Coordinates of C-alpha atoms in Angstrom, one line a residue:
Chain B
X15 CA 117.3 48.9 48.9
X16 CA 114.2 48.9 51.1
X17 CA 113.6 45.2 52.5
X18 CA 110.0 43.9 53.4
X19 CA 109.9 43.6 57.3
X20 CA 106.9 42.2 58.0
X21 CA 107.5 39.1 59.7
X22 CA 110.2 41.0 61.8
X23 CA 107.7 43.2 62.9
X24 CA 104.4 41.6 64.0
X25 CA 106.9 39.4 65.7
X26 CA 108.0 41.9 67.5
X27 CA 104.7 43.7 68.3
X28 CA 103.8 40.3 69.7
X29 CA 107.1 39.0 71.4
X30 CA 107.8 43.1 73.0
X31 CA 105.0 42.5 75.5
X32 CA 106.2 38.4 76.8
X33 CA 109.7 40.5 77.5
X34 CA 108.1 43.5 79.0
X35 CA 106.1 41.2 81.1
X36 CA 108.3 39.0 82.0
X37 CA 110.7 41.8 83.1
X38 CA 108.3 43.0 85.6
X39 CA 107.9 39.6 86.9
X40 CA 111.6 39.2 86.9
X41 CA 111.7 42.7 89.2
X42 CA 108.8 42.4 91.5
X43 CA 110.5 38.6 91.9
X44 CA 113.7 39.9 93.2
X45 CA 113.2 39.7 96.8
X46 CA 112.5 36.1 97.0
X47 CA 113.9 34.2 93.8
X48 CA 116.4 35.2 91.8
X49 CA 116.2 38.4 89.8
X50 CA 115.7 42.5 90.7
X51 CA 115.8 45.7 89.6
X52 CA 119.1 44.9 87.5
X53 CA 118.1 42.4 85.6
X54 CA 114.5 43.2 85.3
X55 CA 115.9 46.7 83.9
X56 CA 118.0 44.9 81.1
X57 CA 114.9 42.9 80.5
X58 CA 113.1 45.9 80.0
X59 CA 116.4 47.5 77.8
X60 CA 116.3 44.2 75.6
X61 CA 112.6 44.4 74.9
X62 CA 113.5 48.3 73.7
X63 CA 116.2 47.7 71.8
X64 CA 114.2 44.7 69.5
X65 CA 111.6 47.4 69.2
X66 CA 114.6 49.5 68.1
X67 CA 115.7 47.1 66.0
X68 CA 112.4 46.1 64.3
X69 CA 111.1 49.6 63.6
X70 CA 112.6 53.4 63.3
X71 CA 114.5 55.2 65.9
X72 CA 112.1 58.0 65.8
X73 CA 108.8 55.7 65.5
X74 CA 109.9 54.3 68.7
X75 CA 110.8 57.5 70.3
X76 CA 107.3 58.3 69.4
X77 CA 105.4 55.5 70.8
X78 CA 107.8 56.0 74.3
X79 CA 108.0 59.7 74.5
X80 CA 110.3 59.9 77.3
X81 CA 113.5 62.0 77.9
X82 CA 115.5 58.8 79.3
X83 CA 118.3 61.2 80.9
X84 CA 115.5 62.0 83.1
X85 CA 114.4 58.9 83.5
X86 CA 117.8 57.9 85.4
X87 CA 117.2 61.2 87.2
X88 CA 114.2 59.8 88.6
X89 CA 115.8 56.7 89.2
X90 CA 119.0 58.2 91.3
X91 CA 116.3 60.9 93.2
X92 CA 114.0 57.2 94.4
X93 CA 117.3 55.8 95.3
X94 CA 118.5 58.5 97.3
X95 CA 115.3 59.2 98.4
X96 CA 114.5 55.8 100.3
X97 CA 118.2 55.5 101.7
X98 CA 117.7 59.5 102.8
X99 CA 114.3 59.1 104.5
X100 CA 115.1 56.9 107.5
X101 CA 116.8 59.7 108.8
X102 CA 113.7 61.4 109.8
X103 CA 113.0 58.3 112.2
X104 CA 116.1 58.4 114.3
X105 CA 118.1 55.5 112.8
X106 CA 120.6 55.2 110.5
X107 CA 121.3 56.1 106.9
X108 CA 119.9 53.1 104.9
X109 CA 117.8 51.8 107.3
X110 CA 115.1 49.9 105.7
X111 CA 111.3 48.8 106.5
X112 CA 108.7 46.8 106.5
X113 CA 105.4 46.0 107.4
X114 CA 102.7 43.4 106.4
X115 CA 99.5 45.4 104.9
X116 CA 96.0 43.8 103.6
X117 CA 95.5 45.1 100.2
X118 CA 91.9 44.9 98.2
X119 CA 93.0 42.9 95.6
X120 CA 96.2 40.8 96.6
X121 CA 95.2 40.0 100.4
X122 CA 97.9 39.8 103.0
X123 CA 101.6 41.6 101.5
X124 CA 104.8 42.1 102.9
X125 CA 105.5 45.4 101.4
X126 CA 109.3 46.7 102.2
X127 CA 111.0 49.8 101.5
X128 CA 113.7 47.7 99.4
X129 CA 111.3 47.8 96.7
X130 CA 111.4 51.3 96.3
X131 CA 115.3 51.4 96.2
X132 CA 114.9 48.8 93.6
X133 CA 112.3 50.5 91.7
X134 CA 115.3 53.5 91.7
X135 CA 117.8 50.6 90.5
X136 CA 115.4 49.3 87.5
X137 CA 114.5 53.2 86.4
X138 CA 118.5 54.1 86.4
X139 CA 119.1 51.1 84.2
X140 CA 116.6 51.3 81.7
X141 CA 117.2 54.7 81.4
X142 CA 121.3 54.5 81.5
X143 CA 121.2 51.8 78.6
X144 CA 118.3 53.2 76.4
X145 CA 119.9 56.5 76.5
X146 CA 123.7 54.8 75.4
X147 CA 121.7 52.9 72.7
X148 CA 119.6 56.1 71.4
X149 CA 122.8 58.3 70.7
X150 CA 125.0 55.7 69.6
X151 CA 121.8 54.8 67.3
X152 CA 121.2 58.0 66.2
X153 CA 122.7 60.8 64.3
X154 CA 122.9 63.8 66.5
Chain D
X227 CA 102.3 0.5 86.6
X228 CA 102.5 2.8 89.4
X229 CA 101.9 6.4 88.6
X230 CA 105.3 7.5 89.2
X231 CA 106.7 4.9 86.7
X232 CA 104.3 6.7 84.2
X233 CA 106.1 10.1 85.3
X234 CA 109.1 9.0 84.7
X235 CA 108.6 7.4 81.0
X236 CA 107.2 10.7 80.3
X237 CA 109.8 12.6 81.4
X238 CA 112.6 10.5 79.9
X239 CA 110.7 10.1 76.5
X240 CA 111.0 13.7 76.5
X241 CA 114.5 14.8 77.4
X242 CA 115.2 11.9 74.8
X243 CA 113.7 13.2 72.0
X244 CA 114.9 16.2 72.7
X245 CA 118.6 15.3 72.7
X246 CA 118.0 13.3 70.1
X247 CA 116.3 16.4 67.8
X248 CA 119.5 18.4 69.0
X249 CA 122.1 16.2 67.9
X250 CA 120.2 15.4 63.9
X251 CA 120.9 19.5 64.5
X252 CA 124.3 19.2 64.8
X253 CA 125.0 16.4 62.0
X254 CA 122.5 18.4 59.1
X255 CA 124.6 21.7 60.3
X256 CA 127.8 19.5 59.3
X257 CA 126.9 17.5 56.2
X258 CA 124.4 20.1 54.6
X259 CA 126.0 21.5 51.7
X260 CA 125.0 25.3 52.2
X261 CA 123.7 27.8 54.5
X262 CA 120.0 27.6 53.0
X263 CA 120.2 24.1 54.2
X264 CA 121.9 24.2 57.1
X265 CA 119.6 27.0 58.4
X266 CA 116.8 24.8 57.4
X267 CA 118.5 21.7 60.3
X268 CA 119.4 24.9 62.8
X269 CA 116.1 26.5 62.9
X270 CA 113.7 23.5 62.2
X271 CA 114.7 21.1 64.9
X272 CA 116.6 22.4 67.4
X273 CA 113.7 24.1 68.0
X274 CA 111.6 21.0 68.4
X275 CA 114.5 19.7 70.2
X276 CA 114.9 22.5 73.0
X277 CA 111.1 22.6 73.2
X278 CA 111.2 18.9 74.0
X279 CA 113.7 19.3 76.4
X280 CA 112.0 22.0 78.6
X281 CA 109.0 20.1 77.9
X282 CA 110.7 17.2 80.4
X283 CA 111.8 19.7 82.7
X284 CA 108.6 21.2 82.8
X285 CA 106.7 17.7 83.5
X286 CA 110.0 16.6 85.8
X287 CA 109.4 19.8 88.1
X288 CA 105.5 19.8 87.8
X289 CA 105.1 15.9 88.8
X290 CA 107.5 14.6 91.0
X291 CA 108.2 18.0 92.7
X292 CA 105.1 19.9 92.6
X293 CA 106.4 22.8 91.0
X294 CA 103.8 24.0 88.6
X295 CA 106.7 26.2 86.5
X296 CA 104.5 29.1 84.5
X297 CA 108.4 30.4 83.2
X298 CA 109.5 27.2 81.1
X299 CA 105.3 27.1 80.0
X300 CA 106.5 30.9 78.5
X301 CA 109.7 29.8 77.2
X302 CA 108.4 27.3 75.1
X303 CA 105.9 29.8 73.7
X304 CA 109.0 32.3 73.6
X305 CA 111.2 29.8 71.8
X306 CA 108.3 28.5 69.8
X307 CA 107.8 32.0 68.0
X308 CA 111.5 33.4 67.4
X309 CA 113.6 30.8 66.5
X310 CA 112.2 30.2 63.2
X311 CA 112.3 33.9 62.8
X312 CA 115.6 34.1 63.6
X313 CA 116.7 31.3 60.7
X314 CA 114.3 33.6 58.2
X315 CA 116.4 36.4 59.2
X316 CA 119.9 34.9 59.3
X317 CA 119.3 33.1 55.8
X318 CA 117.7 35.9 53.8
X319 CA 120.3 38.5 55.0
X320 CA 122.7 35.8 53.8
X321 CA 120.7 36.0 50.6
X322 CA 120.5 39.8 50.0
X323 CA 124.1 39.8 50.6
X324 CA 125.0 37.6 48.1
X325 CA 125.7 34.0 49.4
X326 CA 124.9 31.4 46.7
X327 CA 122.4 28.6 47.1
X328 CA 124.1 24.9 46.3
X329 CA 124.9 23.6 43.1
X330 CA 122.0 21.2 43.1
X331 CA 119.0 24.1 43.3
X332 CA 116.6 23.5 40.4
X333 CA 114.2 27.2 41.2
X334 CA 115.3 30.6 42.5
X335 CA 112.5 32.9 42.2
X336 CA 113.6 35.2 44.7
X337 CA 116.4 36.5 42.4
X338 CA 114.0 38.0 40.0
X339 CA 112.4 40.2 43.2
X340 CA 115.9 41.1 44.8
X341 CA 116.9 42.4 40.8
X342 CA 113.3 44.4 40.2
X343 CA 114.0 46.0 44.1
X344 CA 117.2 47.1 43.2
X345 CA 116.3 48.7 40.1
X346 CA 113.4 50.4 41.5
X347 CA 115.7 52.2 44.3
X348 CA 119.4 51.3 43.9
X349 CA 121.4 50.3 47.2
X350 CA 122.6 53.9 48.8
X351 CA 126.4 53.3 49.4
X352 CA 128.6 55.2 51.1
X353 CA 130.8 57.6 49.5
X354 CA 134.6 55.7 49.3
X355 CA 137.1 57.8 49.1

């Protein structure tokens, strides 16, 4: 029997964005309050997964074509990358950075290379749990 | 009065009718006599109850600490928009799957669309074996 889903789903075109923002806020957060790229990335999972729940699996494989897999790939290379590059400034593995610039828009930031490595964190988890969700979801 | 005496009433008149909302929750989830009703109590006011609640939190943190908390502002928009949805979920999959409303229900239109639907395309079991 084919059930009417409206409600469910303009509340979830609506609600899928407060999550998704909040998630971001929840990442770029991390270094000061409570949050990072772990939780923001489950945020981001959770926000997938009512879209999942709301609509098909391949509508919403449409509207986010990405390969997830590759997404963690992505993920892991960032990661590896920003632990791997303070060797080519003479100190050791993991080193991190920082530096306060003056942006255009945001004025006076303390941007650190932490950021990035979290950036790797949030990419391997979205992509870790959409990817387990997708294929125990799905058929093939 | 003093303007943190007005604070304070606020703030307590809030969190109080908040617990209050959330404990008529728990004694209509108890005495109603099925899950229609009882979802009625759950999603109705413990809604307004937890809204209440972070309401006073809100107003606690924004007046006597100067905490102007945008987060509880979204989860009372947040909470505001699924938790009904959430009880319109719960109690018509309740319905589709069969639970019966109580005794004392004089209309049930609903039953007339769930029969038409499943005439139209029957419900696609799987095969037992």
């Amino acid at each position: 029997m084919k059930t009417n889903d409206v409600i469910l789903q303009t509340t979830t075109k609506l609600v899928f964005f407060i999550i998704f923002l909040f998630s971001i806020h929840i990442f770029f957060a991390g270094h000061y309050t409570p949050g990072g790229g772990f939780v923001g990335g489950l945020l981001t999972t959770g926000a997938i997964v009512l879209l999942l729940l709301a609509f098909d699996l391949k509508t919403v494989q449409k509207a986010l074509p990405f390969n997830f897999t590759i997404v963690t790939g992505i993920g892991l290379l960032l990661a590896l990358g920003t632990a791997a590059g303070s060797i080519f400034f003479n100190v050791p593995f993991f080193t991190h950075a920082f530096d306060d610039f003056t942006l255009p828009l945001f004025g006076t930031t303390s941007l650190h290379t932490a950021m990035i490595f979290d950036a790797g964190v949030y990419l391997v988890v979205v992509g870790a749990a959409v990817t387990m969700i997708q294929t125990i979801g799905g058929d093939a | 009065m003093s303007v943190i005496v007005l604070a304070n009433i606020l703030i307590v008149l809030t969190i109080v009718v908040g617990i209050v909302f959330t404990i008529v929750t728990v004694i209509g989830v108890i005495r109603l006599p099925d899950v229609y009703t009882r979802a009625h109590a759950a999603s109705k006011s413990a809604t307004l109850g937890v809204l209440s609640i972070l309401l006073g939190v809100f107003f606690h943190f924004w007046l006597k600490e100067g905490h102007f908390s945008i987060q509880l502002l979204l989860a009372i928009a947040f909470l505001f928009i699924t938790s009904p949805i959430g009880g319109h979920l719960m109690s018509r999959a309740a319905y589709i799957s069969g639970v019966k409303p109580t005794k004392l229900t004089v209309g049930d239109d609903f039953a007339e669309v769930i029969k038409q639907a499943k005439l139209k395309n029957p419900p696609t079991h799987q095969k037992e074996d």
